[in-house]
């Protein structure tokens, strides 16, 4: 065939069955994945009790696949349903839902060279503000030693640092890479960075509620890095499969997806 | 039939990631009340064409779109999919992927609820839709309790309940057994004839499409190659074959007769016309059978698989097998046929030790399968599932082929050498580092077979390998089975597509209601028409024509299987029948 003889038409999705460029069907499916993974605990929660849901490993993935807004909606809805049907991992329910939505939102803002390249400032400010409040309260109000705070909050401040520095865009470039090994590395470190934003935002609230003592901070120093590695592995393993699959089957890509 | 319901004007379309246009300058009009067929090989653009009717293409997929599609006067690019869903009902190939509700009535109500139809109106429409597809009385059933044909009819009912102007069916029978397929064709025909509903159906079922369609469009590489009545399209044998399409066997038979210089007039495309033409042609010909008919080899080697009085009762009490006995010998090519629920899959699962006999014995190489692990059996019997994608889970073709070898702890050098052999045997050496899902479906089946070959099994089972494949894809896989057979492997194939198998199978096991109804060479089995029909299998048209020819001439013709064999019986005699 030479050139098409018909008039070229503007192709647009009519009917509004999408949120911020992500079809509602995708949002529903990924929300269901988050809910399903909420059933599976992967670690105990020090201080406030209960256990972390495995879904924490994929909140970020939802943000990268759907974009910041649709990702936050899917992750938030999935976590909200999880709170009711999997109470063993619910923790402080509103904080869990807030963290799930914020993690996906933060991940979705890890973009480079697009019109939304400044959106990261919102979660960045939330992350830095939360860490100042969280660590400040420990140091100044509760008299926890600096060493305990630095060690016990190590996973969090390291992740926030990765997020606010240009490393953020390096990870997003890796996730968009054609090399699946690079994608996995981007998912691992990207999960660390964006989850840390949500984690400190959550911790600043729960610490205000529970004010755990220095002994717990020291225990966290050993546990939190291991938890982060586990969370990032979950994100990298599931994410690599999901992204490889989505690329292979060629489903329509949400407008703000970064894979 | 004068009002135009669908009009495509200079339509071209390219998916976001495709290199070429999938539809190319299509101009087409479809009249209200027509039963319109769309045929073409895989990749010709049939599904894309169907999806333009409800604007899923391009609104959902994006891409570049040229021209206009009007459905009931609406330009599909100017209206949301939800509005077009009121006008166009769509039914796709796999009923399993279309049913989502927990009861039949909820399934029908689902689309109506989404379209904000009032509750009272929904309650009125459910019985009407069910009656139209003859599913009355199933309202409270879970869709999973329905048979394949019933599920597809439920999908049609759900589309009908919206009261569309147009029903689009994209290969609705490709995943169904013969009974289900007949049910769907009968239902769609009734909707067209009784309710005057416009039907657009794409299908590879040549015999049925020739029988039911008012007009047929032939798509080739995205272009509209021809549009006409079935007798105009399906009689163009060379054109169909050039497009990797299978003509109805009745048409192939008369085309081949014509090629020998015998005047047959037009080429019939329906069985009824074929019977009439057969009589006319027989009157001007001498009929005697070809001398070189291939006879099935008789195998006398030791059985690789031996089954004695096999019975199987599922935990829910269903008696799936009732005392089946048989031997499969080394080097045989065996075809297992029977309707869904006949016990074929249950039988094969016993070969693989995936099910244990309730009583009786299953021996592989003389050893009870109960004493063999699944991994030990995997080294002796390879299994190619209906959908190769379900067996693929590695990131590269090479890893897929090597996976089982590594799992069985073969030394690394042997893993490498066997992987290379498997890849080479299936012509996959140059795609070793490619993701298997990036390959075309036929090639994905070869990946699965390469992985099985690497295990060097004695027997390979192909479970419904031709379901969902077009003619080219089906022949491609069957040619692989022939290649493996020639390599000395024992081959077992399960399929409903009897017309594809005469060139390959030697022996046929006919299953029905959990028993072995017949175990015979293929010629005997295919000509046991009444027995086949008792298990809802339809013999190929060539077999039926051969029997009619035998009756017409009062001759005891050999049991012919193919249009080629049948056509070679005709010898033109200008003066009519001569001794």
CSV table of C-alpha atoms in Angstrom, one decimal, chain B residues 250-486:
chain,number,residue,atom,x,y,z
B,250,UNK,CA,-16.7,-30.1,-1.3
B,251,UNK,CA,-15.3,-27.1,-3.2
B,252,UNK,CA,-11.8,-28.6,-3.1
B,253,UNK,CA,-13.1,-31.9,-4.5
B,254,UNK,CA,-14.9,-30.4,-7.5
B,255,UNK,CA,-12.0,-28.1,-8.2
B,256,UNK,CA,-9.6,-31.1,-8.4
B,257,UNK,CA,-12.1,-32.9,-10.6
B,258,UNK,CA,-12.2,-29.9,-12.8
B,259,UNK,CA,-8.4,-29.8,-13.0
B,260,UNK,CA,-8.5,-33.2,-14.6
B,261,UNK,CA,-10.5,-31.8,-17.5
B,262,UNK,CA,-13.9,-33.0,-16.4
B,263,UNK,CA,-16.6,-30.3,-16.9
B,264,UNK,CA,-18.3,-29.8,-13.6
B,265,UNK,CA,-20.0,-26.4,-14.3
B,266,UNK,CA,-19.6,-24.2,-11.3
B,267,UNK,CA,-17.7,-25.3,-8.2
B,268,UNK,CA,-20.2,-26.1,-5.4
B,269,UNK,CA,-19.4,-24.7,-1.9
B,270,UNK,CA,-22.2,-26.4,0.1
B,271,UNK,CA,-22.7,-30.0,0.7
B,272,UNK,CA,-26.2,-30.1,-0.6
B,273,UNK,CA,-25.1,-28.7,-4.0
B,274,UNK,CA,-22.1,-31.0,-3.9
B,275,UNK,CA,-24.4,-34.0,-3.7
B,276,UNK,CA,-26.3,-32.8,-6.7
B,277,UNK,CA,-23.2,-32.1,-8.8
B,278,UNK,CA,-21.7,-35.4,-7.8
B,279,UNK,CA,-24.6,-37.2,-9.5
B,280,UNK,CA,-24.3,-35.1,-12.6
B,281,UNK,CA,-20.5,-35.6,-12.9
B,282,UNK,CA,-20.7,-39.3,-12.1
B,283,UNK,CA,-23.0,-39.7,-15.2
B,284,UNK,CA,-20.3,-38.5,-17.6
B,285,UNK,CA,-17.4,-40.3,-15.9
B,286,UNK,CA,-16.1,-43.7,-15.3
B,287,UNK,CA,-15.5,-44.2,-11.6
B,288,UNK,CA,-12.7,-46.4,-10.3
B,289,UNK,CA,-10.6,-46.0,-7.3
B,290,UNK,CA,-7.0,-44.8,-7.3
B,291,UNK,CA,-4.4,-47.6,-6.9
B,292,UNK,CA,-1.9,-45.8,-4.7
B,293,UNK,CA,-4.0,-45.1,-1.6
B,294,UNK,CA,-1.8,-44.9,1.4
B,295,UNK,CA,-2.6,-47.6,4.0
B,296,UNK,CA,-1.8,-47.2,7.6
B,297,UNK,CA,1.3,-49.0,8.7
B,298,UNK,CA,0.8,-51.9,11.1
B,299,UNK,CA,3.1,-51.6,14.1
B,300,UNK,CA,4.1,-54.8,15.9
B,301,UNK,CA,6.8,-53.4,18.2
B,302,UNK,CA,6.5,-53.5,22.0
B,303,UNK,CA,3.9,-51.1,23.5
B,304,UNK,CA,5.4,-47.9,24.9
B,305,UNK,CA,2.1,-47.4,26.7
B,306,UNK,CA,-0.2,-50.1,27.8
B,307,UNK,CA,-3.6,-49.5,29.5
B,308,UNK,CA,-5.8,-52.3,31.0
B,309,UNK,CA,-9.3,-51.8,32.3
B,310,UNK,CA,-8.6,-48.2,33.3
B,311,UNK,CA,-11.4,-46.7,35.4
B,312,UNK,CA,-11.4,-43.2,36.8
B,313,UNK,CA,-13.9,-41.6,39.2
B,314,UNK,CA,-13.3,-37.9,40.2
B,315,UNK,CA,-13.8,-37.0,43.8
B,316,UNK,CA,-17.2,-35.5,43.1
B,317,UNK,CA,-18.4,-38.9,41.9
B,318,UNK,CA,-18.1,-38.3,38.1
B,319,UNK,CA,-17.2,-41.5,36.4
B,320,UNK,CA,-14.9,-40.2,33.6
B,321,UNK,CA,-13.4,-43.5,32.3
B,322,UNK,CA,-15.1,-46.9,32.4
B,323,UNK,CA,-12.6,-49.7,31.8
B,324,UNK,CA,-10.5,-48.4,28.9
B,325,UNK,CA,-7.9,-50.9,27.5
B,326,UNK,CA,-5.4,-50.2,24.7
B,327,UNK,CA,-1.8,-50.3,23.7
B,328,UNK,CA,0.2,-47.6,21.9
B,329,UNK,CA,3.2,-49.0,20.1
B,330,UNK,CA,6.6,-47.4,19.4
B,331,UNK,CA,6.5,-45.3,16.2
B,332,UNK,CA,2.7,-45.1,15.9
B,333,UNK,CA,0.8,-41.9,15.1
B,334,UNK,CA,-2.4,-42.1,17.0
B,335,UNK,CA,-5.4,-39.7,16.9
B,336,UNK,CA,-7.8,-39.4,19.8
B,337,UNK,CA,-11.2,-37.9,19.1
B,338,UNK,CA,-14.5,-37.4,20.9
B,339,UNK,CA,-16.7,-34.6,22.1
B,340,UNK,CA,-15.8,-32.6,25.2
B,341,UNK,CA,-16.4,-34.7,28.2
B,342,UNK,CA,-15.8,-37.9,26.3
B,343,UNK,CA,-12.8,-38.7,28.6
B,344,UNK,CA,-9.9,-37.7,26.3
B,345,UNK,CA,-8.1,-35.4,28.7
B,346,UNK,CA,-8.7,-37.7,31.6
B,347,UNK,CA,-7.2,-40.5,29.7
B,348,UNK,CA,-4.1,-38.5,28.7
B,349,UNK,CA,-3.6,-37.2,32.2
B,350,UNK,CA,-3.2,-40.9,33.2
B,351,UNK,CA,-0.4,-41.2,30.7
B,352,UNK,CA,1.4,-38.4,32.5
B,353,UNK,CA,0.6,-39.6,36.0
B,354,UNK,CA,-1.3,-36.4,36.6
B,355,UNK,CA,-4.2,-38.6,37.6
B,356,UNK,CA,-4.1,-41.9,39.3
B,357,UNK,CA,-6.4,-44.8,38.1
B,358,UNK,CA,-9.3,-45.6,40.4
B,359,UNK,CA,-8.8,-49.1,39.1
B,360,UNK,CA,-6.9,-50.8,36.3
B,361,UNK,CA,-3.3,-50.2,35.2
B,362,UNK,CA,-1.3,-47.7,33.1
B,363,UNK,CA,2.2,-48.9,32.1
B,364,UNK,CA,4.8,-46.9,30.4
B,365,UNK,CA,7.7,-49.0,29.0
B,366,UNK,CA,6.4,-51.9,31.0
B,367,UNK,CA,6.5,-50.0,34.3
B,368,UNK,CA,3.3,-49.0,36.2
B,369,UNK,CA,3.1,-45.2,36.1
B,370,UNK,CA,2.2,-45.3,39.8
B,371,UNK,CA,5.8,-46.3,40.4
B,372,UNK,CA,7.2,-43.5,38.3
B,373,UNK,CA,7.5,-39.8,39.4
B,374,UNK,CA,6.1,-37.1,37.2
B,375,UNK,CA,9.7,-36.0,36.4
B,376,UNK,CA,10.6,-39.6,35.4
B,377,UNK,CA,7.6,-39.7,33.1
B,378,UNK,CA,8.5,-36.3,31.7
B,379,UNK,CA,11.7,-37.8,30.3
B,380,UNK,CA,9.7,-40.4,28.4
B,381,UNK,CA,6.5,-38.5,27.4
B,382,UNK,CA,6.4,-34.9,26.2
B,383,UNK,CA,3.1,-33.0,26.5
B,384,UNK,CA,2.3,-30.0,24.3
B,385,UNK,CA,-0.7,-28.2,25.8
B,386,UNK,CA,-3.4,-26.6,23.7
B,387,UNK,CA,-2.1,-23.1,24.5
B,388,UNK,CA,1.7,-23.0,24.3
B,389,UNK,CA,1.7,-19.7,26.2
B,390,UNK,CA,0.6,-21.6,29.3
B,391,UNK,CA,3.8,-23.6,29.2
B,392,UNK,CA,6.2,-20.6,28.6
B,393,UNK,CA,7.6,-18.7,31.6
B,394,UNK,CA,11.2,-18.0,30.9
B,395,UNK,CA,12.7,-14.8,29.7
B,396,UNK,CA,14.5,-16.2,26.6
B,397,UNK,CA,13.9,-19.0,24.2
B,398,UNK,CA,17.2,-20.7,25.2
B,399,UNK,CA,16.3,-20.6,29.0
B,400,UNK,CA,12.9,-22.1,28.2
B,401,UNK,CA,14.4,-25.0,26.3
B,402,UNK,CA,17.0,-25.6,29.0
B,403,UNK,CA,14.7,-25.2,32.0
B,404,UNK,CA,13.6,-28.8,32.5
B,405,UNK,CA,17.1,-30.1,31.9
B,406,UNK,CA,18.5,-27.9,34.6
B,407,UNK,CA,15.6,-28.8,36.9
B,408,UNK,CA,16.4,-32.5,36.4
B,409,UNK,CA,20.1,-31.8,37.2
B,410,UNK,CA,21.7,-32.7,34.0
B,411,UNK,CA,25.4,-31.8,33.8
B,412,UNK,CA,25.9,-28.3,32.3
B,413,UNK,CA,27.6,-29.7,29.1
B,414,UNK,CA,24.6,-32.0,28.5
B,415,UNK,CA,22.1,-29.1,29.2
B,416,UNK,CA,24.0,-27.0,26.6
B,417,UNK,CA,24.2,-29.8,23.9
B,418,UNK,CA,20.6,-30.9,24.3
B,419,UNK,CA,19.4,-27.3,24.3
B,420,UNK,CA,21.3,-26.7,21.1
B,421,UNK,CA,19.8,-29.9,19.5
B,422,UNK,CA,16.3,-28.9,20.5
B,423,UNK,CA,16.7,-25.4,19.2
B,424,UNK,CA,18.2,-26.7,15.9
B,425,UNK,CA,15.5,-29.3,15.4
B,426,UNK,CA,12.8,-26.7,15.6
B,427,UNK,CA,14.8,-24.0,13.6
B,428,UNK,CA,15.0,-21.7,16.6
B,429,UNK,CA,18.8,-21.4,16.9
B,430,UNK,CA,18.8,-17.8,15.7
B,431,UNK,CA,16.2,-16.6,18.3
B,432,UNK,CA,17.8,-18.2,21.4
B,433,UNK,CA,18.1,-14.8,23.2
B,434,UNK,CA,14.7,-13.5,22.2
B,435,UNK,CA,11.7,-13.4,24.7
B,436,UNK,CA,9.5,-16.3,23.7
B,437,UNK,CA,6.3,-14.2,23.9
B,438,UNK,CA,7.8,-11.9,21.3
B,439,UNK,CA,7.6,-14.7,18.7
B,440,UNK,CA,4.5,-15.5,16.6
B,441,UNK,CA,2.1,-18.1,18.1
B,442,UNK,CA,3.2,-20.9,15.7
B,443,UNK,CA,6.8,-20.2,16.8
B,444,UNK,CA,5.9,-20.2,20.4
B,445,UNK,CA,4.5,-23.7,19.9
B,446,UNK,CA,7.9,-24.7,18.5
B,447,UNK,CA,9.6,-23.3,21.6
B,448,UNK,CA,7.5,-25.7,23.7
B,449,UNK,CA,8.3,-28.6,21.4
B,450,UNK,CA,12.0,-27.8,21.4
B,451,UNK,CA,11.9,-27.9,25.2
B,452,UNK,CA,10.2,-31.3,25.0
B,453,UNK,CA,12.6,-32.6,22.3
B,454,UNK,CA,15.6,-31.6,24.6
B,455,UNK,CA,14.3,-34.2,27.0
B,456,UNK,CA,14.4,-36.8,24.2
B,457,UNK,CA,11.1,-38.4,25.1
B,458,UNK,CA,9.8,-41.5,23.3
B,459,UNK,CA,6.3,-40.2,23.0
B,460,UNK,CA,4.9,-36.7,22.4
B,461,UNK,CA,1.3,-35.8,23.0
B,462,UNK,CA,-0.3,-32.8,21.3
B,463,UNK,CA,-3.5,-31.8,23.1
B,464,UNK,CA,-5.8,-29.8,20.7
B,465,UNK,CA,-2.8,-28.3,18.8
B,466,UNK,CA,-5.0,-26.9,16.1
B,467,UNK,CA,-7.6,-25.1,18.3
B,468,UNK,CA,-7.5,-21.4,17.7
B,469,UNK,CA,-5.1,-21.7,14.8
B,470,UNK,CA,-5.8,-20.8,11.2
B,471,UNK,CA,-5.2,-23.3,8.5
B,472,UNK,CA,-1.6,-22.3,8.0
B,473,UNK,CA,-0.9,-22.4,11.8
B,474,UNK,CA,-2.6,-25.8,12.1
B,475,UNK,CA,-0.7,-27.3,9.2
B,476,UNK,CA,2.5,-25.9,10.5
B,477,UNK,CA,2.1,-27.6,13.9
B,478,UNK,CA,1.0,-30.9,12.2
B,479,UNK,CA,4.0,-30.8,9.9
B,480,UNK,CA,6.2,-30.6,13.0
B,481,UNK,CA,4.3,-33.7,14.4
B,482,UNK,CA,5.1,-35.4,11.1
B,483,UNK,CA,8.7,-34.4,11.3
B,484,UNK,CA,8.9,-35.9,14.8
B,485,UNK,CA,7.1,-39.0,13.7
B,486,UNK,CA,9.7,-39.5,10.9
